[in-house]
Tab-separated table of C-alpha atoms in Angstrom:
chain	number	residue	atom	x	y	z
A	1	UNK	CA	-5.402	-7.639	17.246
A	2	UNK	CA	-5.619	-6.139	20.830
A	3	UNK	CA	-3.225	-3.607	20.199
A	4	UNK	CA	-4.395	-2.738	17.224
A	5	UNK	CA	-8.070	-2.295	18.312
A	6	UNK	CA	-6.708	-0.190	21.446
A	7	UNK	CA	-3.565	1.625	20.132
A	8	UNK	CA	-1.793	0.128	22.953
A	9	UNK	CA	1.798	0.733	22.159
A	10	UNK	CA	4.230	-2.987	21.204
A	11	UNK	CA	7.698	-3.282	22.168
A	12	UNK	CA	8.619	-0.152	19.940
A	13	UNK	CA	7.356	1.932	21.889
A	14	UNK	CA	4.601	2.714	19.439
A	15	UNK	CA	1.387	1.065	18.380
A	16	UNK	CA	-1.706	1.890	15.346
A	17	UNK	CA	-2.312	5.173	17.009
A	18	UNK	CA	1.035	6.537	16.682
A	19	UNK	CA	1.438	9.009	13.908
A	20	UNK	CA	4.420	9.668	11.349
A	21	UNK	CA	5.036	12.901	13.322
A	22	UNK	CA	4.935	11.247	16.679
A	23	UNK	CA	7.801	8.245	16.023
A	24	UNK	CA	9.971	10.520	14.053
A	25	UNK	CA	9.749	13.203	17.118
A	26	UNK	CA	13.804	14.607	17.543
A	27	UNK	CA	15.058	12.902	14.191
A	28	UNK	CA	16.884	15.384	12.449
A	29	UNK	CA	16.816	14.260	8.746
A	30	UNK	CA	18.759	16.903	7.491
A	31	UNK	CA	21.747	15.042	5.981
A	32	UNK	CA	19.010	13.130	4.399
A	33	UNK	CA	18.018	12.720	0.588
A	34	UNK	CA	14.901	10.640	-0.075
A	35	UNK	CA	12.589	9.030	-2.742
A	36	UNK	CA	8.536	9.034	-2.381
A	37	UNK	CA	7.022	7.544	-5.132
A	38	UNK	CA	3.284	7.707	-5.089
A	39	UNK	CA	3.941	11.385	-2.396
A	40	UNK	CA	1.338	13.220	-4.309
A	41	UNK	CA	-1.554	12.075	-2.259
A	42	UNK	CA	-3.196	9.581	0.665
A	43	UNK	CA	0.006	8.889	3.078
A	44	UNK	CA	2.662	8.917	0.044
A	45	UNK	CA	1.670	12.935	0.683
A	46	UNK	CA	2.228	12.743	4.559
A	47	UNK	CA	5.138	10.704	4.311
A	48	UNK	CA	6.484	13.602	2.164
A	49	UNK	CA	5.514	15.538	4.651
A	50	UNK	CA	6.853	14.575	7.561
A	51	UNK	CA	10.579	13.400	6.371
A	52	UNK	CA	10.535	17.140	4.795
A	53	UNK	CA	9.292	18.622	8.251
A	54	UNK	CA	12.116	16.658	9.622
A	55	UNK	CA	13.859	18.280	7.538
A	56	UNK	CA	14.797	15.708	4.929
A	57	UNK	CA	15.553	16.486	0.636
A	58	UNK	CA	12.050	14.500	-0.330
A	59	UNK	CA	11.730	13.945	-4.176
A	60	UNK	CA	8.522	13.297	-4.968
A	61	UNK	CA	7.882	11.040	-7.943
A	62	UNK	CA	4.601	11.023	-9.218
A	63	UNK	CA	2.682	9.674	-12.746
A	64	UNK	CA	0.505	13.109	-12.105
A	65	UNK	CA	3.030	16.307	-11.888
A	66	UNK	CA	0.297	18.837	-11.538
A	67	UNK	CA	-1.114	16.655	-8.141
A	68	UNK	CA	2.695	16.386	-7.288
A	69	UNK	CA	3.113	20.069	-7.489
A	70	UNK	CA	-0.021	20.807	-6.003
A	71	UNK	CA	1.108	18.640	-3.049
A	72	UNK	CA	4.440	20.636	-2.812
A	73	UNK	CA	3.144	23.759	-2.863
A	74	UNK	CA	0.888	21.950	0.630
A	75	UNK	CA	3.699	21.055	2.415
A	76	UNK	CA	5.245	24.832	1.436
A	77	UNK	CA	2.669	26.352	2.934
A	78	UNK	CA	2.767	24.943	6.308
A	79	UNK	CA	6.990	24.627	5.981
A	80	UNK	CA	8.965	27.125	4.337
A	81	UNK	CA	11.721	25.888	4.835
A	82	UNK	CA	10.772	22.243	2.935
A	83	UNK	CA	12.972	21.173	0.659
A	84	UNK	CA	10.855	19.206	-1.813
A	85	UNK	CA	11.577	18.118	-5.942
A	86	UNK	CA	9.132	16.675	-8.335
A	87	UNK	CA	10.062	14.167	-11.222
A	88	UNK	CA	7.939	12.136	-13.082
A	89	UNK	CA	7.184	8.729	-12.639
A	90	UNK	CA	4.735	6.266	-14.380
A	91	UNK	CA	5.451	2.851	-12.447
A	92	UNK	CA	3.622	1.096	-15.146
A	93	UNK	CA	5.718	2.193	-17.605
A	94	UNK	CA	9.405	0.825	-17.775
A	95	UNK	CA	10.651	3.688	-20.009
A	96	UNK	CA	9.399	6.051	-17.549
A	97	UNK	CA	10.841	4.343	-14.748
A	98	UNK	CA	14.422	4.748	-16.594
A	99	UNK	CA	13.684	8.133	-17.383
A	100	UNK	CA	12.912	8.875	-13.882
A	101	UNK	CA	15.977	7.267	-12.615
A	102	UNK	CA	18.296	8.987	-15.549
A	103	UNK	CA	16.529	12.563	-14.203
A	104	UNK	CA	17.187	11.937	-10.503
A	105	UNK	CA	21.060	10.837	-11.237
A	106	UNK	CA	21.480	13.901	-13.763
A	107	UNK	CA	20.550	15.827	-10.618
A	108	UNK	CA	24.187	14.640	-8.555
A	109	UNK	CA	22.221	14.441	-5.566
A	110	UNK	CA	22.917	11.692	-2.850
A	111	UNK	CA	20.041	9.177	-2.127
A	112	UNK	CA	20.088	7.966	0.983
A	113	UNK	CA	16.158	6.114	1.607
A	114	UNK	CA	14.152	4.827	-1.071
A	115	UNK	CA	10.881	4.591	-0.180
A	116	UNK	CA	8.321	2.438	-2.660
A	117	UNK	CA	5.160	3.603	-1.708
A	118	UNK	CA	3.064	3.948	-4.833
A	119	UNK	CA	0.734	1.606	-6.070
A	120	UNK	CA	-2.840	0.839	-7.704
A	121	UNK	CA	-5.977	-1.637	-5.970
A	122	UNK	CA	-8.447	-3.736	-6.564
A	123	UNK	CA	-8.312	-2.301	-10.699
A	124	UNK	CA	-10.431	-4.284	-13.094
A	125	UNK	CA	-8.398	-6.417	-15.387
A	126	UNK	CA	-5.803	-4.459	-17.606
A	127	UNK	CA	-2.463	-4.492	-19.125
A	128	UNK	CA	0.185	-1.921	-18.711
A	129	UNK	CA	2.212	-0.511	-21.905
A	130	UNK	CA	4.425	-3.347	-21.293
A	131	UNK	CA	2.052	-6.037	-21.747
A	132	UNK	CA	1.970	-6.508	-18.285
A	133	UNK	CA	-1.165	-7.078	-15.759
A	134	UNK	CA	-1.451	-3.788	-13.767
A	135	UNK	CA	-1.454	-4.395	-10.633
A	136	UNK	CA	1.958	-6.204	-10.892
A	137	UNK	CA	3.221	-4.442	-13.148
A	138	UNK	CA	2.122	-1.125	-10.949
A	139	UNK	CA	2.615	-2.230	-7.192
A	140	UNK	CA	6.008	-5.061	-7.895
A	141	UNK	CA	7.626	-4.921	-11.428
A	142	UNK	CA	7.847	-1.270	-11.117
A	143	UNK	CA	9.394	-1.037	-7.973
A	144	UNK	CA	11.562	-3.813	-8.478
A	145	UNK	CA	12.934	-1.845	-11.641
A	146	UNK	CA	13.474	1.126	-10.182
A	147	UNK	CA	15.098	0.039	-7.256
A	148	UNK	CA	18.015	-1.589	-9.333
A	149	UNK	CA	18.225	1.656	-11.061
A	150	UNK	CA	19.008	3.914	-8.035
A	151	UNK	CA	20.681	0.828	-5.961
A	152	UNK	CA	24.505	1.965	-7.021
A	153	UNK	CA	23.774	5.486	-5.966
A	154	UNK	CA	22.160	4.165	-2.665
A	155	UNK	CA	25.486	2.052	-2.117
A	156	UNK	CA	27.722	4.676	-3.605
A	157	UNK	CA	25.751	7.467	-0.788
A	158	UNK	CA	26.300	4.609	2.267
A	159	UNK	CA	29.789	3.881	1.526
A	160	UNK	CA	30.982	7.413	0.935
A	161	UNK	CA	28.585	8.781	4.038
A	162	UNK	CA	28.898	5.951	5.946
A	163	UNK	CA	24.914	6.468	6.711
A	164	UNK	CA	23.217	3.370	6.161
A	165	UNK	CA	20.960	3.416	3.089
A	166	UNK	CA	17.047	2.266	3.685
A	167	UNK	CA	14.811	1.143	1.186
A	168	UNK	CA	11.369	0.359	2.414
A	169	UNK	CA	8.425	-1.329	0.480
A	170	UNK	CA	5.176	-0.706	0.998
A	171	UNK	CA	3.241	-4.336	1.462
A	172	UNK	CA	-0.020	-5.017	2.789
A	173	UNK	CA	-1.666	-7.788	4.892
A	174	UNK	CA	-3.228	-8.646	1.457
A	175	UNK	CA	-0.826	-10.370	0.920
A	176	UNK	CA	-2.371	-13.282	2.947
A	177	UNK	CA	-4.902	-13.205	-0.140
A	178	UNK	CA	-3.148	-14.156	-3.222
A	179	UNK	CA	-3.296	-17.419	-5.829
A	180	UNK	CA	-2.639	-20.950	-4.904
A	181	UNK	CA	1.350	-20.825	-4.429
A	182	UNK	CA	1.541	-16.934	-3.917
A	183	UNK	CA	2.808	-16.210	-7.194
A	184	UNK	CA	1.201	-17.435	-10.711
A	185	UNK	CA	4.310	-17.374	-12.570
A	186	UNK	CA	3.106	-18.874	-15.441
A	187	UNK	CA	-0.494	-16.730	-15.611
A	188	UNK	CA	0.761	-13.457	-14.332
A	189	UNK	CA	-1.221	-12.068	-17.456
A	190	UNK	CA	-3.896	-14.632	-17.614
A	191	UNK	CA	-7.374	-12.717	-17.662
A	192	UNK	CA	-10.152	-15.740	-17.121
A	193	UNK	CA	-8.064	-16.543	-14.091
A	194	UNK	CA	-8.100	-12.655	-13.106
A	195	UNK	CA	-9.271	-11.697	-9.458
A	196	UNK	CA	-8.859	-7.934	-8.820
A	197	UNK	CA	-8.408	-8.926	-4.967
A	198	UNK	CA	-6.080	-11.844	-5.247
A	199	UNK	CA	-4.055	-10.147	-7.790
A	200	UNK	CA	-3.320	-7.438	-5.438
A	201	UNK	CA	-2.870	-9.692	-2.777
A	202	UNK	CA	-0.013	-11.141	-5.279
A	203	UNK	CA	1.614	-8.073	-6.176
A	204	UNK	CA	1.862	-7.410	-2.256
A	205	UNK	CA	3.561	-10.339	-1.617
A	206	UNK	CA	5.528	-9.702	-4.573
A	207	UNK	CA	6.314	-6.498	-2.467
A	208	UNK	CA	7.194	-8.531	0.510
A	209	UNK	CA	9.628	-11.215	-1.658
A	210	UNK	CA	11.388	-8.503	-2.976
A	211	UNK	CA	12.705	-6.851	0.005
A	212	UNK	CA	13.131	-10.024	1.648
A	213	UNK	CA	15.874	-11.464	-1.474
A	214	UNK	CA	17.480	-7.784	-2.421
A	215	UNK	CA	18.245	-8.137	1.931
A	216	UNK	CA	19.701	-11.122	1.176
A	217	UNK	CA	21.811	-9.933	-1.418
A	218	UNK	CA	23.061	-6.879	-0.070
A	219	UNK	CA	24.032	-8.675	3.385
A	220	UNK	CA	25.577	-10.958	1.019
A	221	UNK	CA	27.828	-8.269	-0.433
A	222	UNK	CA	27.894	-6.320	2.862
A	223	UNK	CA	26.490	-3.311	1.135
A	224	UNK	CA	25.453	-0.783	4.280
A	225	UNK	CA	21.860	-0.561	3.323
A	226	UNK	CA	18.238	-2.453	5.026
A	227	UNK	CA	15.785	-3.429	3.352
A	228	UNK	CA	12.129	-3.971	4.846
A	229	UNK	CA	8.607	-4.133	4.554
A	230	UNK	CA	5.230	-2.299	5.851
A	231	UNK	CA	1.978	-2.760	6.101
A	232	UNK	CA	0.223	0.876	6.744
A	233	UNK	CA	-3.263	-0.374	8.095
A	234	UNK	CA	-6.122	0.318	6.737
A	235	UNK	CA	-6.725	3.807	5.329
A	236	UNK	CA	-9.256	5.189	3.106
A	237	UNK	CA	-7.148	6.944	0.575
A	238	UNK	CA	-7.372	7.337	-3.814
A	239	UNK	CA	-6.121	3.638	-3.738
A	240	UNK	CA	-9.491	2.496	-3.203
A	241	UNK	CA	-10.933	4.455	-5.799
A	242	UNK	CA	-11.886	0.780	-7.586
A	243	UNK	CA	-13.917	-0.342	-4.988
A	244	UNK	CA	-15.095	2.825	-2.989
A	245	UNK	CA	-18.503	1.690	-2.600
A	246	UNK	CA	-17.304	-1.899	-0.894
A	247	UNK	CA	-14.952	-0.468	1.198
A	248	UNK	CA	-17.299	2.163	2.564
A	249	UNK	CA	-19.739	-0.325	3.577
A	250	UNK	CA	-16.913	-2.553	5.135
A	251	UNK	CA	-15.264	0.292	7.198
A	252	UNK	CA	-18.984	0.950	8.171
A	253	UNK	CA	-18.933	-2.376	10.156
A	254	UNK	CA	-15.143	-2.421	10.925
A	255	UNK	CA	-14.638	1.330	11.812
A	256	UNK	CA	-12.383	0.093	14.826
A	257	UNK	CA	-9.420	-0.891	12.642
A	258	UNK	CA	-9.574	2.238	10.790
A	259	UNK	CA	-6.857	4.727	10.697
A	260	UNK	CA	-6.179	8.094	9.629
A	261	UNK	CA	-3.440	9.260	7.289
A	262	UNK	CA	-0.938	10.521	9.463
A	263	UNK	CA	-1.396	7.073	11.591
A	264	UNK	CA	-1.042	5.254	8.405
A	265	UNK	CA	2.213	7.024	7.183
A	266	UNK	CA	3.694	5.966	10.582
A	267	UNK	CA	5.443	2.928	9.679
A	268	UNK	CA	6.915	3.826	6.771
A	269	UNK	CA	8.353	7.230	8.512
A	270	UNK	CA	9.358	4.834	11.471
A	271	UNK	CA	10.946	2.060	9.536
A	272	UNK	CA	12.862	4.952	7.045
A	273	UNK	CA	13.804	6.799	10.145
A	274	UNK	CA	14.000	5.582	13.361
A	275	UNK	CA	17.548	4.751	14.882
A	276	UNK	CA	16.184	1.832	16.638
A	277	UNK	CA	16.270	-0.247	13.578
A	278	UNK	CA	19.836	0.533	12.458
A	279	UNK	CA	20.984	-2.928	10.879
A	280	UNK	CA	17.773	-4.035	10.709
A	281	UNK	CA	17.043	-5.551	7.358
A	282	UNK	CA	14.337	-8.173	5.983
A	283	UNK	CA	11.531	-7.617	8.292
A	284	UNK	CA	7.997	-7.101	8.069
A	285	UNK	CA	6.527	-4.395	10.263
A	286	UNK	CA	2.727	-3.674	11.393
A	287	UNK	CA	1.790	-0.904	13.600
A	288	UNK	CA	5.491	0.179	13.723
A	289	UNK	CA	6.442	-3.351	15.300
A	290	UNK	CA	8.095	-6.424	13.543
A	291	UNK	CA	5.219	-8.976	12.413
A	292	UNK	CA	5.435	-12.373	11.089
A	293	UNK	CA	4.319	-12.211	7.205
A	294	UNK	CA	3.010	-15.291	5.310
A	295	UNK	CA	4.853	-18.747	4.985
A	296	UNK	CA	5.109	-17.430	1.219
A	297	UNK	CA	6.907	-14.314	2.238
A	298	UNK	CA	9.129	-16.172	4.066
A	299	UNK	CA	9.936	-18.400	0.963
A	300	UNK	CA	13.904	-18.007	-0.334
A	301	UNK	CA	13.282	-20.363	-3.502
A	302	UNK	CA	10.166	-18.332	-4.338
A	303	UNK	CA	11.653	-15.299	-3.201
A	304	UNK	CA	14.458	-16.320	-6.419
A	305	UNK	CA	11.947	-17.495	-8.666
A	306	UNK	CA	10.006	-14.276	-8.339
A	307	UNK	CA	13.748	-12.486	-8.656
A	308	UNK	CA	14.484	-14.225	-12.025
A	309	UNK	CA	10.682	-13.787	-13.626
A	310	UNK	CA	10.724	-9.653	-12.787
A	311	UNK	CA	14.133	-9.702	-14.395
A	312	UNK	CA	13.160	-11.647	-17.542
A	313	UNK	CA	10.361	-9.228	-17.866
A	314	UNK	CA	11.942	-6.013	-17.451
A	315	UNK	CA	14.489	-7.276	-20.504
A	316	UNK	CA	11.492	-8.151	-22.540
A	317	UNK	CA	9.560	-5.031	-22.127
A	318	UNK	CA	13.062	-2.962	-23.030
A	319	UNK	CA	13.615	-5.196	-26.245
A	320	UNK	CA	9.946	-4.055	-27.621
């Protein structure tokens, strides 16, 4: 908490004032072909940003192409010499995630860092065109989906570049707020049981128990690619757009644990990036620093329960 209230730096190096600029300073990216979903805005955007000022192929997937293309043109402006692509993604939709993933491959390119940023917060009660509660279905089904998707081009790129392939998740430190036993498995759609903030708090550690078991399974295999998960900090971005109000009035009385965007895309950058964490895999990092998640995030049987469910729904929205 010290370090976060002061910026001091942790054993990194770095600390919650370092920006995504500032910890990938000297990393040429060039060789580089990465994934953004969610890089149309909040620190998705910078993210963009900065692995294309570093000189990295960013593909921006977005549900909104016009914001995507808008935010393109942004980071043209200020770099010429960006080399950014827009596809559509809707990551509550799992025939959009497939014909996202079908685009990219057409496309022949390498894919070296997959980088699940995108996500929804705090939404009232809904179900996705699967049949699926949003906010899971948004922040952890989607993401889970699209990562097995693009996971033999990511091994096919590390083997054949031998570059180690990266795939971070964006979590949260919601996920210390979630249901009794992390995950309702059996009321993952259950509405009188619905609470907007513990049903983000689930799909975060969703986030969390994802990265954690696909780890697992690569090391298993010895596939040349980390997994690992961040919490950015709190930032006032379009996420919040459910409960603007709320968090307003809490950041008026917690200002000091505030950041900006380009301190919130810092992890992410740093964990996609940084040559310190070569071989590095299964982690949680805060502030750019490993952190200790949740006893449920460190959970292997959930971790495979959660695994089997987000399969078992994935087939059953592609049989409908």
């Amino acid at each position: 908490m010290l370090r976060l209230i002061t910026g001091i730096a942790g054993p990194s190096g770095f600390g919650s004032a370092s920006t995504a600029e500032q910890v990938t300073e000297a990393i040429d990216a060039a060789h580089l072909t990465v994934i953004v979903t969610g890089g149309a805005s909040g620190i998705g955007l910078e993210t963009a940003r900065v692995l294309a000022f570093r000189k990295a192929h960013v593909i921006i997937a977005a549900r909104n192409i016009e914001a995507a293309n808008e935010a393109k043109q942004r980071i043209l402006k200020d770099n010429e010499a960006a080399c950014i692509d827009v596809l559509k993604l809707d990551l509550s939709s799992i025939k959009s995630i497939k014909d996202f993933a079908d685009n990219f491959l057409a496309l022949g390119l390498p894919l070296n860092i997959l980088i699940n940023n995108a996500g929804v917060m705090f939404c009232p009660y809904q179900l996705s065109k699967d049949g699926i509660e949003m906010q899971f279905a948004t922040n952890h089904l989607g993401h889970f989906y699209l990562t097995s998707l693009l996971l033999d081009k990511m091994k096919e790129t590390a083997k054949s570049t031998g570059i180690e392939g990266r795939i971070v998740n964006l979590s949260s430190v919601a996920h210390l707020h979630t249901y009794n036993g992390g995950i309702q498995f059996e009321k993952i759609n259950d509405e009188n049981s619905y609470s907007d903030k513990k049903a983000y708090g689930q799909s975060k550690l969703a986030n969390l128990l994802h990265a954690n078991e696909l780890s697992r399974r690569l090391q298993k295999e010895g596939a040349n690619i980390t997994v690992n998960s961040v919490h950015p900090g709190l930032i006032m971005t379009n996420l919040m757009r459910h409960s603007a109000l709320t968090m307003k009035f809490l950041k008026a009385f917690t200002y000091i644990l505030w950041k900006n965007v380009p301190q919130g895309a810092a992890t992410t950058c740093y964990v996609a990036l940084h040559p310190a964490l070569k071989g590095v895999t299964g982690k949680y990092f805060v502030d750019c620093n490993e952190f200790e998640p949740s006893k449920y995030a460190k959970d292997e049987v959930l971790a495979k329960k959660l695994w089997d469910l987000s399969n078992k729904l994935v087939n059953a929205a592609q049989s409908t």
